[in-house]
Amino acid sequence: MRWWKVLGVAGLVGVAATGVVLARAERKRRAYTPDEVRERLRQRLAETEVS
């Protein structure tokens, strides 16, 4: 029954790591000013129109 414990701990570590990645991405996303967001959207639009 020991492998169940290892599997459970590995699952918890995976959930925690996912949470850390999501929190970092959210902080990075919220750091943009509205003008920066507008500019990035315009750049992405221009890239898609060229393709």
PDB file of N, CA and C in Angstrom:
ATOM      1  N   MET A   1       0.824  -1.199   0.000  1.00  0.00           N
ATOM      2  CA  MET A   1       0.000   0.000   0.000  1.00  0.00           C
ATOM      3  C   MET A   1       0.867   1.262   0.000  1.00  0.00           C
ATOM      4  N   ARG A   2       2.143   1.105   0.081  1.00  0.00           N
ATOM      5  CA  ARG A   2       3.048   2.245   0.124  1.00  0.00           C
ATOM      6  C   ARG A   2       3.012   3.053  -1.172  1.00  0.00           C
ATOM      7  N   TRP A   3       2.836   2.406  -2.330  1.00  0.00           N
ATOM      8  CA  TRP A   3       2.831   3.113  -3.604  1.00  0.00           C
ATOM      9  C   TRP A   3       1.646   4.050  -3.710  1.00  0.00           C
ATOM     10  N   TRP A   4       0.550   3.774  -2.990  1.00  0.00           N
ATOM     11  CA  TRP A   4      -0.596   4.691  -2.974  1.00  0.00           C
ATOM     12  C   TRP A   4      -0.198   6.018  -2.346  1.00  0.00           C
ATOM     13  N   LYS A   5       0.610   5.936  -1.304  1.00  0.00           N
ATOM     14  CA  LYS A   5       1.073   7.159  -0.651  1.00  0.00           C
ATOM     15  C   LYS A   5       1.961   7.977  -1.589  1.00  0.00           C
ATOM     16  N   VAL A   6       2.855   7.299  -2.288  1.00  0.00           N
ATOM     17  CA  VAL A   6       3.744   7.981  -3.231  1.00  0.00           C
ATOM     18  C   VAL A   6       2.918   8.631  -4.338  1.00  0.00           C
ATOM     19  N   LEU A   7       1.936   7.904  -4.841  1.00  0.00           N
ATOM     20  CA  LEU A   7       1.072   8.441  -5.893  1.00  0.00           C
ATOM     21  C   LEU A   7       0.296   9.661  -5.392  1.00  0.00           C
ATOM     22  N   GLY A   8      -0.188   9.601  -4.166  1.00  0.00           N
ATOM     23  CA  GLY A   8      -0.911  10.733  -3.585  1.00  0.00           C
ATOM     24  C   GLY A   8      -0.033  11.958  -3.410  1.00  0.00           C
ATOM     25  N   VAL A   9       1.176  11.758  -2.932  1.00  0.00           N
ATOM     26  CA  VAL A   9       2.109  12.871  -2.744  1.00  0.00           C
ATOM     27  C   VAL A   9       2.481  13.469  -4.096  1.00  0.00           C
ATOM     28  N   ALA A  10       2.695  12.621  -5.096  1.00  0.00           N
ATOM     29  CA  ALA A  10       3.027  13.121  -6.432  1.00  0.00           C
ATOM     30  C   ALA A  10       1.869  13.944  -6.999  1.00  0.00           C
ATOM     31  N   GLY A  11       0.647  13.513  -6.757  1.00  0.00           N
ATOM     32  CA  GLY A  11      -0.521  14.271  -7.202  1.00  0.00           C
ATOM     33  C   GLY A  11      -0.597  15.632  -6.537  1.00  0.00           C
ATOM     34  N   LEU A  12      -0.347  15.672  -5.238  1.00  0.00           N
ATOM     35  CA  LEU A  12      -0.371  16.949  -4.518  1.00  0.00           C
ATOM     36  C   LEU A  12       0.721  17.893  -5.011  1.00  0.00           C
ATOM     37  N   VAL A  13       1.887  17.361  -5.281  1.00  0.00           N
ATOM     38  CA  VAL A  13       2.983  18.185  -5.803  1.00  0.00           C
ATOM     39  C   VAL A  13       2.612  18.743  -7.170  1.00  0.00           C
ATOM     40  N   GLY A  14       1.974  17.928  -7.991  1.00  0.00           N
ATOM     41  CA  GLY A  14       1.553  18.390  -9.306  1.00  0.00           C
ATOM     42  C   GLY A  14       0.528  19.501  -9.225  1.00  0.00           C
ATOM     43  N   VAL A  15      -0.421  19.370  -8.322  1.00  0.00           N
ATOM     44  CA  VAL A  15      -1.441  20.410  -8.136  1.00  0.00           C
ATOM     45  C   VAL A  15      -0.803  21.698  -7.640  1.00  0.00           C
ATOM     46  N   ALA A  16       0.112  21.582  -6.694  1.00  0.00           N
ATOM     47  CA  ALA A  16       0.780  22.771  -6.162  1.00  0.00           C
ATOM     48  C   ALA A  16       1.605  23.463  -7.248  1.00  0.00           C
ATOM     49  N   ALA A  17       2.311  22.689  -8.057  1.00  0.00           N
ATOM     50  CA  ALA A  17       3.130  23.278  -9.121  1.00  0.00           C
ATOM     51  C   ALA A  17       2.253  23.984 -10.147  1.00  0.00           C
ATOM     52  N   THR A  18       1.112  23.392 -10.470  1.00  0.00           N
ATOM     53  CA  THR A  18       0.190  24.027 -11.406  1.00  0.00           C
ATOM     54  C   THR A  18      -0.319  25.349 -10.850  1.00  0.00           C
ATOM     55  N   GLY A  19      -0.635  25.372  -9.577  1.00  0.00           N
ATOM     56  CA  GLY A  19      -1.090  26.597  -8.936  1.00  0.00           C
ATOM     57  C   GLY A  19      -0.045  27.692  -8.980  1.00  0.00           C
ATOM     58  N   VAL A  20       1.203  27.329  -8.778  1.00  0.00           N
ATOM     59  CA  VAL A  20       2.291  28.310  -8.822  1.00  0.00           C
ATOM     60  C   VAL A  20       2.418  28.888 -10.227  1.00  0.00           C
ATOM     61  N   VAL A  21       2.361  28.030 -11.229  1.00  0.00           N
ATOM     62  CA  VAL A  21       2.480  28.498 -12.618  1.00  0.00           C
ATOM     63  C   VAL A  21       1.327  29.432 -12.958  1.00  0.00           C
ATOM     64  N   LEU A  22       0.118  29.074 -12.571  1.00  0.00           N
ATOM     65  CA  LEU A  22      -1.042  29.917 -12.853  1.00  0.00           C
ATOM     66  C   LEU A  22      -0.966  31.257 -12.119  1.00  0.00           C
ATOM     67  N   ALA A  23      -0.503  31.246 -10.892  1.00  0.00           N
ATOM     68  CA  ALA A  23      -0.391  32.493 -10.125  1.00  0.00           C
ATOM     69  C   ALA A  23       0.636  33.425 -10.757  1.00  0.00           C
ATOM     70  N   ARG A  24       1.752  32.870 -11.210  1.00  0.00           N
ATOM     71  CA  ARG A  24       2.768  33.703 -11.865  1.00  0.00           C
ATOM     72  C   ARG A  24       2.236  34.309 -13.151  1.00  0.00           C
ATOM     73  N   ALA A  25       1.548  33.504 -13.928  1.00  0.00           N
ATOM     74  CA  ALA A  25       0.994  34.001 -15.192  1.00  0.00           C
ATOM     75  C   ALA A  25      -0.040  35.101 -14.930  1.00  0.00           C
ATOM     76  N   GLU A  26      -0.836  34.934 -13.904  1.00  0.00           N
ATOM     77  CA  GLU A  26      -1.855  35.941 -13.577  1.00  0.00           C
ATOM     78  C   GLU A  26      -1.207  37.251 -13.142  1.00  0.00           C
ATOM     79  N   ARG A  27      -0.164  37.164 -12.326  1.00  0.00           N
ATOM     80  CA  ARG A  27       0.542  38.375 -11.894  1.00  0.00           C
ATOM     81  C   ARG A  27       1.157  39.088 -13.085  1.00  0.00           C
ATOM     82  N   LYS A  28       1.741  38.324 -13.995  1.00  0.00           N
ATOM     83  CA  LYS A  28       2.360  38.922 -15.179  1.00  0.00           C
ATOM     84  C   LYS A  28       1.293  39.583 -16.049  1.00  0.00           C
ATOM     85  N   ARG A  29       0.150  38.930 -16.199  1.00  0.00           N
ATOM     86  CA  ARG A  29      -0.920  39.474 -17.026  1.00  0.00           C
ATOM     87  C   ARG A  29      -1.477  40.759 -16.427  1.00  0.00           C
ATOM     88  N   ARG A  30      -1.641  40.794 -15.129  1.00  0.00           N
ATOM     89  CA  ARG A  30      -2.210  41.978 -14.474  1.00  0.00           C
ATOM     90  C   ARG A  30      -1.246  43.148 -14.405  1.00  0.00           C
ATOM     91  N   ALA A  31       0.027  42.904 -14.680  1.00  0.00           N
ATOM     92  CA  ALA A  31       1.033  43.966 -14.606  1.00  0.00           C
ATOM     93  C   ALA A  31       0.954  44.901 -15.812  1.00  0.00           C
ATOM     94  N   TYR A  32       0.245  44.505 -16.873  1.00  0.00           N
ATOM     95  CA  TYR A  32       0.138  45.352 -18.056  1.00  0.00           C
ATOM     96  C   TYR A  32      -0.799  46.526 -17.812  1.00  0.00           C
ATOM     97  N   THR A  33      -0.428  47.669 -18.322  1.00  0.00           N
ATOM     98  CA  THR A  33      -1.327  48.816 -18.294  1.00  0.00           C
ATOM     99  C   THR A  33      -2.319  48.666 -19.445  1.00  0.00           C
ATOM    100  N   PRO A  34      -3.449  49.346 -19.398  1.00  0.00           N
ATOM    101  CA  PRO A  34      -4.406  49.247 -20.501  1.00  0.00           C
ATOM    102  C   PRO A  34      -3.793  49.629 -21.855  1.00  0.00           C
ATOM    103  N   ASP A  35      -2.901  50.619 -21.855  1.00  0.00           N
ATOM    104  CA  ASP A  35      -2.251  51.013 -23.113  1.00  0.00           C
ATOM    105  C   ASP A  35      -1.358  49.900 -23.653  1.00  0.00           C
ATOM    106  N   GLU A  36      -0.664  49.203 -22.747  1.00  0.00           N
ATOM    107  CA  GLU A  36       0.180  48.090 -23.183  1.00  0.00           C
ATOM    108  C   GLU A  36      -0.664  46.954 -23.755  1.00  0.00           C
ATOM    109  N   VAL A  37      -1.786  46.680 -23.139  1.00  0.00           N
ATOM    110  CA  VAL A  37      -2.678  45.635 -23.641  1.00  0.00           C
ATOM    111  C   VAL A  37      -3.178  45.997 -25.037  1.00  0.00           C
ATOM    112  N   ARG A  38      -3.597  47.245 -25.214  1.00  0.00           N
ATOM    113  CA  ARG A  38      -4.068  47.703 -26.525  1.00  0.00           C
ATOM    114  C   ARG A  38      -2.979  47.552 -27.583  1.00  0.00           C
ATOM    115  N   GLU A  39      -1.773  47.952 -27.241  1.00  0.00           N
ATOM    116  CA  GLU A  39      -0.660  47.875 -28.185  1.00  0.00           C
ATOM    117  C   GLU A  39      -0.356  46.419 -28.550  1.00  0.00           C
ATOM    118  N   ARG A  40      -0.369  45.531 -27.565  1.00  0.00           N
ATOM    119  CA  ARG A  40      -0.112  44.115 -27.846  1.00  0.00           C
ATOM    120  C   ARG A  40      -1.198  43.529 -28.727  1.00  0.00           C
ATOM    121  N   LEU A  41      -2.432  43.895 -28.492  1.00  0.00           N
ATOM    122  CA  LEU A  41      -3.525  43.406 -29.330  1.00  0.00           C
ATOM    123  C   LEU A  41      -3.393  43.911 -30.760  1.00  0.00           C
ATOM    124  N   ARG A  42      -3.005  45.173 -30.907  1.00  0.00           N
ATOM    125  CA  ARG A  42      -2.805  45.725 -32.253  1.00  0.00           C
ATOM    126  C   ARG A  42      -1.669  45.012 -32.979  1.00  0.00           C
ATOM    127  N   GLN A  43      -0.602  44.694 -32.256  1.00  0.00           N
ATOM    128  CA  GLN A  43       0.515  43.970 -32.857  1.00  0.00           C
ATOM    129  C   GLN A  43       0.075  42.585 -33.317  1.00  0.00           C
ATOM    130  N   ARG A  44      -0.681  41.889 -32.471  1.00  0.00           N
ATOM    131  CA  ARG A  44      -1.148  40.552 -32.841  1.00  0.00           C
ATOM    132  C   ARG A  44      -2.084  40.612 -34.043  1.00  0.00           C
ATOM    133  N   LEU A  45      -2.938  41.627 -34.086  1.00  0.00           N
ATOM    134  CA  LEU A  45      -3.846  41.794 -35.230  1.00  0.00           C
ATOM    135  C   LEU A  45      -3.057  42.041 -36.501  1.00  0.00           C
ATOM    136  N   ALA A  46      -2.056  42.909 -36.419  1.00  0.00           N
ATOM    137  CA  ALA A  46      -1.228  43.209 -37.593  1.00  0.00           C
ATOM    138  C   ALA A  46      -0.495  41.950 -38.072  1.00  0.00           C
ATOM    139  N   GLU A  47      -0.038  41.111 -37.142  1.00  0.00           N
ATOM    140  CA  GLU A  47       0.645  39.872 -37.534  1.00  0.00           C
ATOM    141  C   GLU A  47      -0.297  38.921 -38.251  1.00  0.00           C
ATOM    142  N   THR A  48      -1.543  38.851 -37.804  1.00  0.00           N
ATOM    143  CA  THR A  48      -2.492  37.931 -38.450  1.00  0.00           C
ATOM    144  C   THR A  48      -2.933  38.454 -39.807  1.00  0.00           C
ATOM    145  N   GLU A  49      -2.987  39.767 -39.970  1.00  0.00           N
ATOM    146  CA  GLU A  49      -3.402  40.333 -41.254  1.00  0.00           C
ATOM    147  C   GLU A  49      -2.325  40.131 -42.310  1.00  0.00           C
ATOM    148  N   VAL A  50      -1.071  40.121 -41.889  1.00  0.00           N
ATOM    149  CA  VAL A  50       0.039  39.940 -42.819  1.00  0.00           C
ATOM    150  C   VAL A  50       0.075  38.495 -43.307  1.00  0.00           C
ATOM    151  N   SER A  51      -0.221  37.569 -42.449  1.00  0.00           N
ATOM    152  CA  SER A  51      -0.124  36.134 -42.793  1.00  0.00           C
ATOM    153  C   SER A  51      -1.150  35.704 -43.787  1.00  0.00           C
TER     154      SER A  51
END
